Short mmCIF file of C-alpha atoms in Angstrom, two decimals:
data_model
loop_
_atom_site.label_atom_id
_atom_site.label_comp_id
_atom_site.label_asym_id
_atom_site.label_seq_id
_atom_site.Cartn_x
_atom_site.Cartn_y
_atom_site.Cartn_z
CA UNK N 10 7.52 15.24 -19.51
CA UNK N 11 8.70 18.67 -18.59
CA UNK N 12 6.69 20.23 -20.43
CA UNK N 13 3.77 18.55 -19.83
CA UNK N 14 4.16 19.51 -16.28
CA UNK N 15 4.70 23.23 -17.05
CA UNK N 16 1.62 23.20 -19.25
CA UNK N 17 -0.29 21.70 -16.22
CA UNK N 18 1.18 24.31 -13.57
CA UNK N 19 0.22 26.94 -15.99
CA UNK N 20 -3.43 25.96 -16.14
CA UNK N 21 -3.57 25.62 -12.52
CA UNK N 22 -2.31 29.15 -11.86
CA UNK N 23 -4.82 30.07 -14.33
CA UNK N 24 -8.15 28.24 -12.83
CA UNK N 25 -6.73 29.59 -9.33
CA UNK N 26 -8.01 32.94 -10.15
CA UNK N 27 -11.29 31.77 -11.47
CA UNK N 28 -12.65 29.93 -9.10
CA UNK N 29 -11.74 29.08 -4.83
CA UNK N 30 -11.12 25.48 -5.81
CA UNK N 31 -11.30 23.72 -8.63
CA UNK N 32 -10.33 19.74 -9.75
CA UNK N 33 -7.97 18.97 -12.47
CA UNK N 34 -7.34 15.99 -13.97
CA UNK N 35 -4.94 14.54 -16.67
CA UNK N 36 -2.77 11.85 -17.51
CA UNK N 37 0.87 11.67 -17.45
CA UNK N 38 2.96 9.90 -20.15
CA UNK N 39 6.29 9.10 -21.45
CA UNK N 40 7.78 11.71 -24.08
CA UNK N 41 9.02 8.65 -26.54
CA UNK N 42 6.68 6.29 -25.96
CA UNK N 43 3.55 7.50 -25.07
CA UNK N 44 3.10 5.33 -22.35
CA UNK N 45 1.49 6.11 -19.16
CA UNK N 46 3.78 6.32 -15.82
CA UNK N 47 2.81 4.95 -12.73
CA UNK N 48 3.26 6.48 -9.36
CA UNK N 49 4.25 9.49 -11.23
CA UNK N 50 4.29 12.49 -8.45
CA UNK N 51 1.98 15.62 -9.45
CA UNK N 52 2.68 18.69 -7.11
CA UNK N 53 1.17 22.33 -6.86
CA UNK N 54 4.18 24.21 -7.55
CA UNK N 55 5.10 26.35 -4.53
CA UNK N 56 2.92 24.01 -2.17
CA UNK N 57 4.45 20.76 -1.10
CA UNK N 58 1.64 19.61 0.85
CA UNK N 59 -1.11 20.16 -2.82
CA UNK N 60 0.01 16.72 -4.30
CA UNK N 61 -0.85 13.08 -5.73
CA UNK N 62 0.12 10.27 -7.79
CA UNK N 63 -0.41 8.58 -10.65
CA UNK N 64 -2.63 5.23 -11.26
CA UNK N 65 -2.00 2.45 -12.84
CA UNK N 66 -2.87 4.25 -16.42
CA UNK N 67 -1.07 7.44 -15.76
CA UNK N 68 -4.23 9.14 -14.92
CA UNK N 69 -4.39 11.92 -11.78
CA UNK N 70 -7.24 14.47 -10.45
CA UNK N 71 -5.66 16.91 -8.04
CA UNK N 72 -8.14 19.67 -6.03
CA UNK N 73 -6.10 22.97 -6.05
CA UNK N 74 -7.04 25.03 -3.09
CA UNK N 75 -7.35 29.34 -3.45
#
């Protein structure tokens, strides 16, 4: 799941250049399984207040501020 999460930090850094906000979405699952996780906590790195969790099928959508 680490990785995941670094590979979804480094897209958000990315799209923060492009535009002043943007959405991004995704879905958050169990490295052995596969299996969604829910309640799973997805943060802006660096800003504890960017954040939400995960439904009931792992899925998220998180609006990164500039």
């Amino acid at each position: 799941m680490g990785k995941k999460i670094a590979m979804l930090l480094a897209v958000l850094f990315t799209a923060l250049g492009v535009a002043a906000e943007v959405t991004v979405t995704g879905t958050v699952t169990d490295k052995t399984e596969n299996e969604p996780i829910i309640g799973a906590t997805v943060k802006l790195k660096g800003k504890a207040s960017v954040g939400t969790s995960t439904d009931i099928d792992g899925h998220f959508s998180i609006k990164v501020p500039s």
